[in-house]
Short mmCIF file of C-alpha atoms and ligand atoms in Angstrom, two decimals:
data_model
loop_
_atom_site.label_atom_id
_atom_site.label_comp_id
_atom_site.label_asym_id
_atom_site.label_seq_id
_atom_site.Cartn_x
_atom_site.Cartn_y
_atom_site.Cartn_z
CA UNK G 1 112.42 -34.86 100.29
CA UNK G 2 113.17 -35.63 104.07
CA UNK G 3 110.30 -36.00 106.54
CA UNK G 4 108.71 -32.88 107.74
CA UNK G 5 108.82 -32.14 111.43
CA UNK G 6 105.18 -32.90 112.65
CA UNK G 7 104.38 -33.76 115.94
CA UNK G 8 101.52 -35.99 117.62
CA UNK G 9 99.17 -33.48 117.62
CA UNK G 10 99.52 -32.53 113.92
CA UNK G 11 101.62 -29.14 114.60
CA UNK G 12 104.30 -28.78 111.80
CA UNK G 13 107.56 -26.91 112.64
CA UNK G 14 107.83 -24.12 109.91
CA UNK G 15 108.98 -21.07 112.01
CA UNK G 16 112.27 -20.51 113.82
CA UNK G 17 113.33 -17.86 116.15
CA UNK G 18 117.08 -17.38 116.12
CA UNK G 19 118.76 -15.69 118.98
CA UNK G 20 122.06 -13.90 118.10
CA UNK G 21 123.02 -12.91 121.69
CA UNK G 22 121.47 -12.44 125.26
CA UNK G 23 123.01 -8.92 125.54
CA UNK G 24 121.00 -5.80 125.04
CA UNK G 25 121.41 -2.03 125.11
CA UNK G 26 118.18 -1.49 126.98
CA UNK G 27 117.10 -2.91 130.15
CA UNK G 28 113.20 -3.43 130.03
CA UNK G 29 112.00 -4.01 133.39
CA UNK G 30 110.03 -7.01 132.29
CA UNK G 31 112.82 -8.57 130.70
CA UNK G 32 116.10 -8.24 132.71
CA UNK G 33 117.53 -6.50 135.86
CA UNK G 34 119.75 -3.42 135.65
CA UNK G 35 122.54 -5.64 136.53
CA UNK G 36 121.91 -8.63 134.14
CA UNK G 37 124.69 -10.84 133.60
CA UNK G 38 125.25 -12.38 130.17
CA UNK G 39 126.61 -15.66 128.67
CA UNK G 40 130.29 -15.56 127.61
CA UNK G 41 130.68 -14.75 123.90
CA UNK G 42 132.86 -17.81 123.48
CA UNK G 43 129.61 -19.76 124.05
CA UNK G 44 127.86 -18.16 120.99
CA UNK G 45 127.01 -20.33 117.75
CA UNK G 46 129.19 -19.43 114.87
CA UNK G 47 127.83 -17.96 111.67
CA UNK G 48 128.83 -21.35 109.82
CA UNK G 49 127.07 -23.28 112.56
CA UNK G 50 123.69 -21.13 112.42
CA UNK G 51 123.87 -21.84 108.43
CA UNK G 52 124.25 -25.55 108.91
CA UNK G 53 121.44 -26.06 111.11
CA UNK G 54 118.90 -23.50 109.56
CA UNK G 55 119.81 -25.12 106.09
CA UNK G 56 118.86 -28.67 107.27
CA UNK G 57 115.70 -27.42 108.96
CA UNK G 58 114.71 -25.78 105.83
CA UNK G 59 114.92 -29.29 104.13
CA UNK G 60 112.49 -30.72 106.58
CA UNK G 61 110.02 -27.80 106.16
CA UNK G 62 111.28 -24.66 107.85
CA UNK G 63 109.64 -21.55 106.21
CA UNK G 64 110.01 -18.68 108.24
CA UNK G 65 112.95 -17.19 110.27
CA UNK G 66 113.07 -14.51 112.75
CA UNK G 67 116.53 -12.99 114.23
CA UNK G 68 116.17 -11.97 117.82
CA UNK G 69 117.70 -11.95 121.22
CA UNK G 70 118.53 -10.01 123.51
CA UNK G 71 119.05 -7.25 121.08
CA UNK G 72 120.20 -9.11 117.88
CA UNK G 73 121.76 -5.90 116.36
CA UNK G 74 124.10 -6.09 119.21
CA UNK G 75 125.98 -9.22 117.89
CA UNK G 76 129.16 -8.08 116.52
CA UNK G 77 128.66 -10.54 113.34
CA UNK G 78 125.16 -9.72 112.58
CA UNK G 79 125.79 -8.71 108.92
CA UNK G 80 127.80 -11.86 108.33
CA UNK G 81 125.14 -14.08 109.75
CA UNK G 82 122.17 -12.15 108.14
CA UNK G 83 123.84 -12.39 104.67
CA UNK G 84 124.78 -16.02 105.08
CA UNK G 85 121.19 -17.09 106.27
CA UNK G 86 119.51 -14.91 103.27
CA UNK G 87 121.08 -17.79 100.94
CA UNK G 88 118.78 -20.27 102.35
CA UNK G 89 115.39 -21.04 100.63
CA UNK G 90 113.27 -19.27 103.37
CA UNK G 91 110.07 -17.64 102.39
CA UNK G 92 110.41 -15.00 105.06
CA UNK G 93 113.17 -13.44 107.17
CA UNK G 94 112.24 -11.23 110.11
CA UNK G 95 114.07 -9.43 112.80
CA UNK G 96 112.76 -8.38 116.32
CA UNK G 97 114.62 -5.35 117.67
CA UNK G 98 114.38 -2.39 119.88
CA UNK G 99 115.51 -0.29 116.87
CA UNK G 100 118.19 1.62 118.77
CA UNK G 101 120.83 0.71 116.20
CA UNK G 102 118.43 0.20 113.33
CA UNK G 103 119.65 3.10 111.22
CA UNK G 104 123.14 1.59 110.87
CA UNK G 105 121.76 -1.75 109.61
CA UNK G 106 119.02 -1.01 107.13
CA UNK G 107 121.14 -1.31 104.10
CA UNK G 108 122.39 -4.88 105.04
CA UNK G 109 118.93 -5.99 106.14
CA UNK G 110 117.74 -5.17 102.56
CA UNK G 111 120.84 -7.08 101.10
CA UNK G 112 119.99 -10.10 103.26
CA UNK G 113 116.16 -9.92 102.46
CA UNK G 114 115.30 -9.36 106.23
CA UNK G 115 112.14 -7.60 105.09
CA UNK G 116 109.98 -8.06 108.15
CA UNK G 117 110.82 -5.72 111.15
CA UNK G 118 108.99 -6.27 114.65
CA UNK G 119 109.99 -3.22 116.71
CA UNK G 120 109.51 -2.98 120.36
CA UNK G 121 108.17 0.35 121.51
CA UNK G 122 106.33 0.22 124.69
CA UNK G 123 105.71 4.13 125.07
CA UNK G 124 105.46 7.10 122.98
CA UNK G 125 106.06 9.37 125.91
CA UNK G 126 109.76 9.91 126.83
CA UNK G 127 109.46 9.73 130.59
CA UNK G 128 107.43 6.53 130.41
CA UNK G 129 109.84 5.01 127.67
CA UNK G 130 112.74 5.50 130.30
CA UNK G 131 110.84 4.14 132.95
CA UNK G 132 110.21 0.87 131.19
CA UNK G 133 113.65 0.55 129.23
CA UNK G 134 116.08 2.55 131.45
CA UNK G 135 117.23 4.10 128.08
CA UNK G 136 116.85 7.69 126.73
CA UNK G 137 116.39 6.66 123.22
CA UNK G 138 112.86 7.52 122.17
CA UNK G 139 113.46 10.03 119.73
CA UNK G 140 116.04 7.77 118.07
CA UNK G 141 113.81 4.77 118.10
CA UNK G 142 111.05 6.68 116.41
CA UNK G 143 113.29 8.33 113.75
CA UNK G 144 114.70 4.79 113.08
CA UNK G 145 111.01 3.40 112.73
CA UNK G 146 110.33 6.21 110.15
CA UNK G 147 113.52 5.39 108.29
CA UNK G 148 112.80 1.64 107.97
CA UNK G 149 109.02 2.56 106.69
CA UNK G 150 110.45 4.89 104.13
CA UNK G 151 113.09 2.27 103.08
CA UNK G 152 110.05 -0.02 102.41
CA UNK G 153 110.45 -2.47 105.15
CA UNK G 154 107.22 -4.23 106.66
CA UNK G 155 107.09 -2.72 109.98
CA UNK G 156 105.06 -3.99 113.12
CA UNK G 157 105.23 -2.18 116.39
CA UNK G 158 105.16 -4.43 119.51
CA UNK G 159 103.86 -2.79 122.75
CA UNK G 160 103.92 -4.76 126.04
CA UNK G 161 100.83 -3.42 127.61
CA UNK G 162 101.13 -2.97 131.36
CA UNK G 163 98.64 -1.66 133.82
CA UNK G 164 99.58 1.72 135.26
CA UNK G 165 102.57 1.82 133.07
CA UNK G 166 101.41 2.46 129.62
CA UNK G 167 97.83 1.29 129.39
CA UNK G 168 96.75 4.94 129.21
CA UNK G 169 98.51 5.32 125.96
CA UNK G 170 96.24 2.85 123.79
CA UNK G 171 94.70 5.56 121.94
CA UNK G 172 97.99 7.53 121.43
CA UNK G 173 99.15 4.01 119.73
CA UNK G 174 95.97 3.81 117.75
CA UNK G 175 96.64 7.31 116.07
CA UNK G 176 100.21 6.53 115.80
CA UNK G 177 99.43 3.30 113.85
CA UNK G 178 97.13 5.19 111.49
CA UNK G 179 99.58 8.12 111.09
CA UNK G 180 102.62 6.03 110.25
CA UNK G 181 100.75 3.33 108.66
CA UNK G 182 102.21 0.42 110.91
CA UNK G 183 100.47 -2.43 112.47
CA UNK G 184 100.67 -1.94 116.29
CA UNK G 185 100.37 -5.18 118.37
CA UNK G 186 99.77 -5.07 121.96
CA UNK G 187 101.09 -8.04 123.81
CA UNK G 188 100.18 -9.32 127.11
CA UNK G 189 102.80 -9.32 129.85
CA UNK G 190 103.81 -12.96 129.95
CA UNK G 191 104.82 -15.00 133.10
CA UNK G 192 108.40 -15.32 132.18
CA UNK G 193 111.65 -14.69 133.98
CA UNK G 194 112.15 -11.24 135.22
CA UNK G 195 108.51 -10.53 134.68
CA UNK G 196 107.32 -12.92 137.34
CA UNK G 197 108.18 -10.28 139.86
CA UNK G 198 105.44 -7.77 138.77
CA UNK G 199 103.29 -9.73 136.31
CA UNK G 200 100.25 -10.05 138.52
CA UNK G 201 100.05 -6.33 139.25
CA UNK G 202 101.01 -5.04 135.90
CA UNK G 203 98.97 -7.61 133.62
CA UNK G 204 96.09 -6.17 131.58
CA UNK G 205 94.41 -8.62 129.08
CA UNK G 206 93.71 -8.11 125.43
CA UNK G 207 89.84 -8.08 126.16
CA UNK G 208 90.07 -5.37 128.59
CA UNK G 209 92.35 -3.30 125.98
CA UNK G 210 89.88 -4.10 123.47
CA UNK G 211 87.20 -2.75 125.30
CA UNK G 212 89.00 0.45 125.99
CA UNK G 213 89.57 1.01 122.27
CA UNK G 214 86.05 0.13 121.52
CA UNK G 215 85.03 3.10 123.32
CA UNK G 216 86.54 5.30 120.88
CA UNK G 217 86.49 3.26 117.65
CA UNK G 218 84.74 0.48 115.90
CA UNK G 219 86.88 -2.79 115.63
CA UNK G 220 86.70 -4.81 112.56
CA UNK G 221 88.08 -8.48 112.73
CA UNK G 222 90.77 -9.09 110.06
CA UNK G 223 91.91 -12.53 108.85
CA UNK G 224 95.13 -13.79 110.01
CA UNK G 225 96.93 -17.40 109.30
CA UNK G 226 96.01 -20.35 111.48
CA UNK G 227 99.51 -20.35 113.43
CA UNK G 228 99.51 -16.59 113.79
CA UNK G 229 100.38 -15.36 117.22
CA UNK G 230 98.08 -12.31 116.98
CA UNK G 231 94.43 -11.61 116.17
CA UNK G 232 94.08 -8.40 114.33
CA UNK G 233 91.54 -5.60 113.69
CA UNK G 234 91.10 -2.56 111.53
CA UNK G 235 89.95 0.38 113.71
CA UNK G 236 87.42 2.91 112.33
CA UNK G 237 90.21 5.55 112.13
CA UNK G 238 91.77 3.27 109.61
CA UNK G 239 94.48 1.84 112.13
CA UNK G 240 95.73 -1.92 112.11
CA UNK G 241 95.89 -3.08 115.59
CA UNK G 242 96.76 -6.59 116.83
CA UNK G 243 96.76 -8.50 120.19
CA UNK G 244 99.19 -11.30 121.24
CA UNK G 245 97.14 -12.66 124.08
CA UNK G 246 99.60 -15.56 125.17
CA UNK G 247 98.32 -15.46 128.90
CA UNK G 248 94.49 -15.06 128.41
CA UNK G 249 94.16 -16.89 124.78
CA UNK G 250 97.02 -19.15 124.34
CA UNK G 251 97.74 -20.38 121.01
CA UNK G 252 99.77 -23.54 121.81
CA UNK G 253 97.55 -25.73 119.97
CA UNK G 254 98.35 -24.14 116.66
CA UNK G 255 102.09 -23.23 117.32
CA UNK G 256 104.71 -23.74 114.65
CA UNK G 257 107.58 -22.49 116.49
CA UNK G 258 110.91 -23.50 117.74
CA UNK G 259 113.64 -21.53 119.06
CA UNK G 260 117.47 -21.75 119.09
CA UNK G 261 119.30 -19.73 121.68
CA UNK G 262 122.54 -17.88 121.11
CA UNK G 263 124.52 -20.84 123.14
CA UNK G 264 122.99 -23.42 120.88
CA UNK G 265 120.08 -24.70 122.83
CA UNK G 266 117.05 -25.73 120.67
CA UNK G 267 113.52 -25.35 122.45
CA UNK G 268 110.33 -26.49 121.31
CA UNK G 269 108.60 -23.83 123.52
CA UNK G 270 109.26 -20.38 124.97
CA UNK G 271 107.80 -21.63 128.53
CA UNK G 272 109.87 -24.77 128.55
CA UNK G 273 113.39 -24.47 130.35
CA UNK G 274 114.56 -27.58 129.07
CA UNK G 275 115.82 -27.86 125.44
CA UNK G 276 118.63 -29.88 123.63
CA UNK G 277 121.96 -28.64 122.64
CA UNK G 278 122.90 -28.90 119.00
CA UNK G 279 126.55 -27.67 119.79
CA UNK G 280 129.11 -30.09 118.37
CA UNK G 281 126.37 -32.35 117.00
CA UNK G 282 126.58 -34.06 113.74
CA UNK G 283 123.97 -33.92 111.31
CA UNK G 284 122.69 -37.32 111.97
CA UNK G 285 122.58 -36.55 115.66
CA UNK G 286 120.60 -33.51 115.11
CA UNK G 287 118.17 -35.54 113.19
CA UNK G 288 117.40 -37.64 116.37
CA UNK G 289 117.42 -34.51 118.29
CA UNK G 290 114.82 -33.09 116.33
CA UNK G 291 112.59 -36.02 116.63
CA UNK G 292 112.97 -35.88 120.37
CA UNK G 293 112.18 -32.09 120.66
CA UNK G 294 108.97 -32.82 118.75
CA UNK G 295 107.66 -34.49 121.63
CA UNK G 296 108.84 -31.92 123.99
CA UNK G 297 106.45 -29.34 122.91
CA UNK G 298 103.52 -28.86 125.30
CA UNK G 299 100.09 -28.87 123.94
CA UNK G 300 98.64 -26.73 126.95
CA UNK G 301 100.24 -23.53 127.90
CA UNK G 302 102.67 -24.12 130.69
CA UNK G 303 101.83 -21.50 133.76
CA UNK G 304 105.03 -19.78 133.77
CA UNK G 305 108.96 -20.06 132.98
CA UNK G 306 111.83 -18.92 135.18
CA UNK G 307 114.34 -18.80 132.56
CA UNK G 308 115.23 -15.18 131.37
CA UNK G 309 113.41 -14.22 128.05
CA UNK G 310 116.58 -12.41 126.73
CA UNK G 311 118.61 -16.04 127.04
CA UNK G 312 115.69 -18.01 125.46
CA UNK G 313 115.31 -15.81 122.35
CA UNK G 314 111.90 -13.76 122.36
N1 SAM V 1 115.48 -6.79 121.96
C1 SAM V 1 114.56 -7.26 121.13
C2 SAM V 1 113.20 -6.41 121.29
O1 SAM V 1 112.87 -5.79 122.37
O2 SAM V 1 112.40 -6.34 120.23
C3 SAM V 1 114.17 -8.53 120.67
C4 SAM V 1 114.15 -9.41 121.94
S1 SAM V 1 112.88 -9.26 123.07
C5 SAM V 1 113.21 -10.32 124.27
C6 SAM V 1 111.45 -9.75 122.03
C7 SAM V 1 109.95 -9.27 122.50
O3 SAM V 1 109.68 -9.84 123.68
C8 SAM V 1 110.04 -7.74 122.69
O4 SAM V 1 108.78 -7.10 121.92
C9 SAM V 1 109.64 -7.50 124.08
O5 SAM V 1 108.77 -6.46 124.40
C10 SAM V 1 108.93 -8.71 124.60
N2 SAM V 1 108.94 -9.22 125.76
C11 SAM V 1 109.89 -9.60 126.66
N3 SAM V 1 109.55 -10.14 127.76
C12 SAM V 1 108.08 -10.13 127.80
C13 SAM V 1 107.25 -10.49 128.57
N4 SAM V 1 107.47 -10.99 129.95
N5 SAM V 1 106.01 -10.54 128.38
C14 SAM V 1 105.66 -10.08 127.08
N6 SAM V 1 106.51 -9.61 126.05
C15 SAM V 1 107.84 -9.76 126.52
FE1 SF4 V 2 116.25 -5.58 125.51
FE2 SF4 V 2 114.45 -6.55 124.15
FE3 SF4 V 2 114.75 -7.54 126.65
FE4 SF4 V 2 114.09 -4.84 126.16
S1 SF4 V 2 112.75 -6.64 125.67
S2 SF4 V 2 115.56 -5.49 127.63
S3 SF4 V 2 114.92 -4.27 124.32
S4 SF4 V 2 116.07 -7.94 124.89
#
């Protein structure tokens, strides 16, 4: 077997976030402006290019793939790409989505063994949902989450916690997690791209959210894998709750992820603007490029990044 991708700190690359588009049907205020501009579709990697790159990464130890964006379900060739990638020897394939279009894709996701769905849902209240996303799709998203659960998908809900916006909803989410039997994970607002504007005023730490939840529930720690981005708890109401504390409790020392943007830039870190383009490269050239990229992964969390989240692939 070819040599695995392990860096000087012993971090092995075994997960890839694959961005299919930077476009989106929502405009979450921390992610992109209302008048966001997007890359030309002519720049997109083609299905066969995704297949080739992911296939060779599987040979050097890639185990898990997550399709993301932008909103990945907006990519016109989503079905073709997902079905093609499902042929590869991946242990786990996931999708991160806002779920607006999810019902139309559940059948193909099943066929393509995309079993792990991370769904963004920042509020259970229609007014707040609109305030955050600039979309009126709360009812549709809630219905699609239920459909996905009923169809047997593993569903995790991502909630970006924001002071003064949705932090008063932690208890509602704890009840939602229990009632629907889904894991709800609170993400700290990261210092990335468009979020930089309001990050300091809206940031709320995982520790503060845990303290708030602790006033009503007992929290029991659950075991997670070493390179997991979240730390998880079972609440005394039975809910499964996690925290992704990238700001206050960065996990760079155990990070096992690379990211490939829709226009073919491979990045070793979400917080690094610089990456290497795999476009029009030969397999041999990519081998050398991967070795260079191993050395580009920071060990300590960079303070912030200006590059927009939707373009890197969240
Ligand atoms: N459109 C899909 C979605 O929203 O799930 C996938 C792409 S989105 C960029 C991936 C995840 O990143 C979402 O859960 C979103 O809430 C989160 N996200 C985006 N910007 C963020 C920020 N500045 N801090 C924390 N999470 C962020
Ligand atoms: Fe779209 Fe996801 Fe960004 Fe929201 S977080 S604007 S749903 S890409």
